[in-house]
Short mmCIF file of C-alpha atoms in Angstrom, two decimals:
data_model
loop_
_atom_site.label_atom_id
_atom_site.label_comp_id
_atom_site.label_asym_id
_atom_site.label_seq_id
_atom_site.Cartn_x
_atom_site.Cartn_y
_atom_site.Cartn_z
CA UNK A 1 163.39 104.45 97.68
CA UNK A 2 166.99 103.21 97.51
CA UNK A 3 165.81 99.74 96.46
CA UNK A 4 163.97 101.20 93.47
CA UNK A 5 167.08 103.17 92.50
CA UNK A 6 169.21 100.03 92.45
CA UNK A 7 166.56 98.07 90.57
CA UNK A 8 166.38 100.75 87.85
CA UNK A 9 170.15 100.55 87.28
CA UNK A 10 169.92 96.74 87.10
CA UNK A 11 166.94 97.01 84.73
CA UNK A 12 168.89 99.36 82.45
CA UNK A 13 171.91 97.06 82.49
CA UNK A 14 169.78 93.98 81.71
CA UNK A 15 168.07 95.76 78.83
CA UNK A 16 171.46 96.83 77.48
CA UNK A 17 172.76 93.26 77.64
CA UNK A 18 169.62 92.00 75.93
CA UNK A 19 170.03 94.62 73.20
CA UNK A 20 173.59 93.48 72.56
CA UNK A 21 172.57 89.82 72.38
CA UNK A 22 169.67 90.45 69.99
CA UNK A 23 171.74 92.79 67.78
CA UNK A 24 174.55 90.26 67.48
CA UNK A 25 172.22 87.36 66.78
CA UNK A 26 170.36 89.31 64.09
CA UNK A 27 173.49 91.14 62.87
CA UNK A 28 171.49 94.34 63.24
CA UNK A 29 172.38 97.94 64.08
CA UNK A 30 176.14 97.52 63.89
CA UNK A 31 178.49 100.50 63.77
CA UNK A 32 181.21 100.63 61.14
CA UNK A 33 184.75 100.58 62.51
CA UNK A 34 186.30 103.00 60.00
CA UNK A 35 185.75 106.75 59.98
CA UNK A 36 186.84 110.03 61.54
CA UNK A 37 185.16 109.37 64.90
CA UNK A 38 185.82 105.63 65.03
CA UNK A 39 188.21 104.25 67.65
CA UNK A 40 186.99 100.63 67.82
CA UNK A 41 187.96 97.61 65.73
CA UNK A 42 185.39 95.01 66.79
CA UNK A 43 181.71 94.84 65.85
CA UNK A 44 179.56 96.96 68.15
CA UNK A 45 175.81 97.75 67.89
CA UNK A 46 175.02 101.46 67.91
CA UNK A 47 171.49 101.17 69.25
CA UNK A 48 172.23 101.82 72.92
CA UNK A 49 169.56 104.50 72.88
CA UNK A 50 166.93 101.75 73.03
CA UNK A 51 167.70 100.47 76.56
CA UNK A 52 168.32 104.02 77.83
CA UNK A 53 164.96 105.22 76.47
CA UNK A 54 163.03 102.15 77.67
CA UNK A 55 164.64 102.41 81.11
CA UNK A 56 163.74 106.09 81.36
CA UNK A 57 160.13 105.47 80.31
CA UNK A 58 159.84 102.56 82.75
CA UNK A 59 161.31 104.65 85.54
CA UNK A 60 158.99 107.58 84.86
CA UNK A 61 155.87 105.45 85.01
CA UNK A 62 157.11 103.55 88.06
CA UNK A 63 157.94 106.80 89.89
CA UNK A 64 154.53 108.19 88.88
CA UNK A 65 152.86 105.07 90.25
CA UNK A 66 154.79 105.46 93.50
CA UNK A 67 153.75 109.11 93.72
CA UNK A 68 157.20 110.69 93.37
CA UNK A 69 156.26 112.54 90.17
CA UNK A 70 152.92 113.43 88.64
CA UNK A 71 151.47 111.02 86.10
CA UNK A 72 150.57 113.73 83.58
CA UNK A 73 154.00 115.47 83.61
CA UNK A 74 155.74 112.08 83.33
CA UNK A 75 153.62 111.11 80.34
CA UNK A 76 154.14 114.50 78.68
CA UNK A 77 157.91 114.32 79.14
CA UNK A 78 157.99 110.88 77.55
CA UNK A 79 155.77 111.94 74.63
CA UNK A 80 157.80 115.09 73.95
CA UNK A 81 161.05 113.13 73.83
CA UNK A 82 159.67 110.28 71.73
CA UNK A 83 160.05 111.98 68.29
CA UNK A 84 163.67 112.87 69.08
CA UNK A 85 164.49 109.29 70.05
CA UNK A 86 162.62 107.90 67.03
CA UNK A 87 164.39 110.01 64.42
CA UNK A 88 167.75 109.10 65.96
CA UNK A 89 166.86 105.42 65.83
CA UNK A 90 165.90 105.72 62.16
CA UNK A 91 169.34 107.19 61.48
CA UNK A 92 171.07 104.45 63.49
CA UNK A 93 169.35 101.69 61.54
CA UNK A 94 168.95 103.10 58.03
CA UNK A 95 171.40 106.04 57.85
CA UNK A 96 168.62 107.87 55.99
CA UNK A 97 167.57 110.51 58.53
CA UNK A 98 169.61 113.48 57.37
CA UNK A 99 170.88 116.23 59.63
CA UNK A 100 168.14 118.60 58.46
CA UNK A 101 165.39 116.14 59.39
CA UNK A 102 166.97 115.45 62.77
CA UNK A 103 167.20 119.18 63.46
CA UNK A 104 163.54 119.74 62.59
CA UNK A 105 162.34 116.81 64.68
CA UNK A 106 164.43 117.93 67.65
CA UNK A 107 162.89 121.38 67.38
CA UNK A 108 159.48 119.69 67.19
CA UNK A 109 160.21 117.96 70.50
CA UNK A 110 161.17 121.31 72.01
CA UNK A 111 157.97 122.85 70.65
CA UNK A 112 155.92 120.08 72.24
CA UNK A 113 157.73 120.71 75.50
CA UNK A 114 156.96 124.43 75.23
CA UNK A 115 153.23 123.73 74.98
CA UNK A 116 152.71 120.63 77.11
CA UNK A 117 155.43 120.93 79.76
CA UNK A 118 155.64 124.72 79.92
CA UNK A 119 159.34 124.30 79.17
CA UNK A 120 159.69 127.91 78.10
CA UNK A 121 162.74 130.14 78.22
CA UNK A 122 161.33 133.35 79.67
CA UNK A 123 164.48 134.83 81.19
CA UNK A 124 168.21 134.88 80.54
CA UNK A 125 169.09 137.50 83.16
CA UNK A 126 169.94 139.90 80.34
CA UNK A 127 168.34 143.38 80.44
CA UNK A 128 165.77 144.10 77.72
CA UNK A 129 166.09 140.55 76.41
CA UNK A 130 164.14 139.28 79.41
CA UNK A 131 161.43 141.86 78.76
CA UNK A 132 161.09 140.58 75.21
CA UNK A 133 160.94 136.93 76.32
CA UNK A 134 158.31 137.69 78.97
CA UNK A 135 156.02 139.74 76.75
CA UNK A 136 156.49 137.92 73.44
CA UNK A 137 155.42 134.30 73.27
CA UNK A 138 156.87 134.04 69.78
CA UNK A 139 160.31 135.19 70.91
CA UNK A 140 160.24 132.73 73.81
CA UNK A 141 159.12 129.93 71.51
CA UNK A 142 161.89 130.56 68.98
CA UNK A 143 164.64 130.91 71.58
CA UNK A 144 163.48 127.77 73.38
CA UNK A 145 163.27 125.56 70.29
CA UNK A 146 166.65 126.72 68.98
CA UNK A 147 168.35 126.33 72.37
CA UNK A 148 166.97 122.85 73.05
CA UNK A 149 167.80 121.65 69.55
CA UNK A 150 171.27 123.17 69.85
CA UNK A 151 172.05 121.33 73.08
CA UNK A 152 170.74 118.04 71.67
CA UNK A 153 172.95 118.35 68.59
CA UNK A 154 175.94 119.43 70.68
CA UNK A 155 175.63 116.31 72.81
CA UNK A 156 175.42 114.20 69.65
CA UNK A 157 178.67 115.78 68.44
CA UNK A 158 180.61 114.56 71.49
CA UNK A 159 179.31 111.03 70.98
CA UNK A 160 181.95 108.96 69.22
CA UNK A 161 184.58 108.42 71.90
CA UNK A 162 183.96 105.60 74.31
CA UNK A 163 182.09 106.67 77.44
CA UNK A 164 182.40 110.43 76.86
CA UNK A 165 178.79 111.24 75.95
CA UNK A 166 177.36 108.82 78.50
CA UNK A 167 179.44 110.14 81.40
CA UNK A 168 178.68 113.74 80.44
CA UNK A 169 174.97 112.93 80.43
CA UNK A 170 175.28 111.17 83.79
CA UNK A 171 177.01 114.17 85.41
CA UNK A 172 174.59 116.67 83.86
CA UNK A 173 171.55 114.75 85.11
CA UNK A 174 173.06 114.47 88.61
CA UNK A 175 173.74 118.23 88.62
CA UNK A 176 170.19 119.04 87.53
CA UNK A 177 168.78 116.68 90.16
CA UNK A 178 170.94 118.21 92.89
CA UNK A 179 170.00 121.81 92.07
CA UNK A 180 166.32 120.92 91.81
CA UNK A 181 166.44 119.15 95.17
CA UNK A 182 168.18 122.15 96.77
CA UNK A 183 165.20 124.29 95.74
CA UNK A 184 162.59 121.76 96.79
CA UNK A 185 161.55 120.81 93.25
CA UNK A 186 161.40 117.11 93.97
CA UNK A 187 159.43 115.98 90.89
CA UNK A 188 162.08 117.50 88.62
CA UNK A 189 164.86 116.13 90.82
CA UNK A 190 163.38 112.65 90.53
CA UNK A 191 162.97 112.95 86.74
CA UNK A 192 166.66 113.89 86.36
CA UNK A 193 167.63 111.07 88.74
CA UNK A 194 165.70 108.55 86.64
CA UNK A 195 167.61 109.74 83.57
CA UNK A 196 170.93 109.39 85.41
CA UNK A 197 170.12 105.84 86.52
CA UNK A 198 169.01 104.88 83.00
CA UNK A 199 172.36 106.01 81.62
CA UNK A 200 174.27 104.27 84.44
CA UNK A 201 173.08 100.80 83.42
CA UNK A 202 174.12 101.47 79.83
CA UNK A 203 177.59 102.64 80.92
CA UNK A 204 178.28 99.28 82.54
CA UNK A 205 178.46 97.87 78.99
CA UNK A 206 180.03 100.91 77.35
CA UNK A 207 183.02 101.73 79.55
CA UNK A 208 185.89 100.90 79.67
CA UNK A 209 185.25 98.26 76.99
CA UNK A 210 182.75 99.35 74.37
CA UNK A 211 180.12 96.65 73.83
CA UNK A 212 177.20 98.96 73.07
CA UNK A 213 177.21 102.50 71.65
CA UNK A 214 174.56 105.16 72.21
CA UNK A 215 174.12 105.95 68.53
CA UNK A 216 172.09 108.96 67.43
CA UNK A 217 168.99 107.68 69.24
CA UNK A 218 170.77 107.69 72.58
CA UNK A 219 172.83 110.84 72.09
CA UNK A 220 169.92 112.96 70.82
CA UNK A 221 167.63 111.60 73.52
CA UNK A 222 170.11 112.36 76.30
CA UNK A 223 170.88 115.80 74.88
CA UNK A 224 167.20 116.63 74.52
CA UNK A 225 166.45 115.52 78.08
CA UNK A 226 169.34 117.58 79.48
CA UNK A 227 168.15 120.67 77.61
CA UNK A 228 164.47 120.21 78.50
CA UNK A 229 165.18 119.57 82.16
CA UNK A 230 167.47 122.62 82.31
CA UNK A 231 164.73 124.80 80.82
CA UNK A 232 162.24 123.43 83.34
CA UNK A 233 164.72 123.91 86.18
CA UNK A 234 164.99 127.63 85.48
CA UNK A 235 161.33 128.10 84.57
CA UNK A 236 159.97 126.37 87.68
CA UNK A 237 162.47 127.83 90.16
CA UNK A 238 162.86 131.62 90.06
CA UNK A 239 165.89 131.48 92.39
CA UNK A 240 167.87 129.41 89.88
CA UNK A 241 169.90 131.52 87.49
CA UNK A 242 169.72 130.73 83.78
CA UNK A 243 173.50 130.77 83.87
CA UNK A 244 173.37 127.73 86.15
CA UNK A 245 171.76 125.84 83.27
CA UNK A 246 174.49 127.08 80.93
CA UNK A 247 177.20 125.90 83.33
CA UNK A 248 175.62 122.45 83.53
CA UNK A 249 175.85 121.99 79.76
#
């Protein structure tokens, strides 16, 4: 198991290095150095979401092949996150995916998760509110889509200072994995661990010297995964308080 963990970090780091080399050679996906959130002066590609996403997908299918997570849940998690990653990548490359479109697509990803992953917020440990969420599918659907989209956008907001978003994502995934493991939910623990390892390889190029930025594709993808895994953590494990998920984010 430990060998596969190390190999996934190396794979993520190699993909990140390859992304940098291709972006520089093609002069593609660069981030401007002037603006409110800009602290760099050299040319840096902002398409770091590509190696993080590819590493996560590779890890999910590898772990499914090894039997650590189910093949169907792994595939569904990848498919639900794909629109969120894609719309972020469109924004990174073209700057033409407005905030409204990104919000709608992120909510679409949450909606897909609600149906195909059973990532449904059914309790908040708040009297009367929990009754509504349990008995009204519509209320649960709306709260879930808004919450997941909100977390994804919040994570995107903290992207812009070197290493901040990536390290936050790393710590959040480790926390989710640890809590899931404590409650015996090993498939979810492994999924969160794969996400943490995928971010780790990227961070080797991002901190302390920024050579590759997450961009919207990476930030939205990481934020969406954190939110979706938190929803699943609470939904699948009745002993886990919803406030644990809030503390993680």
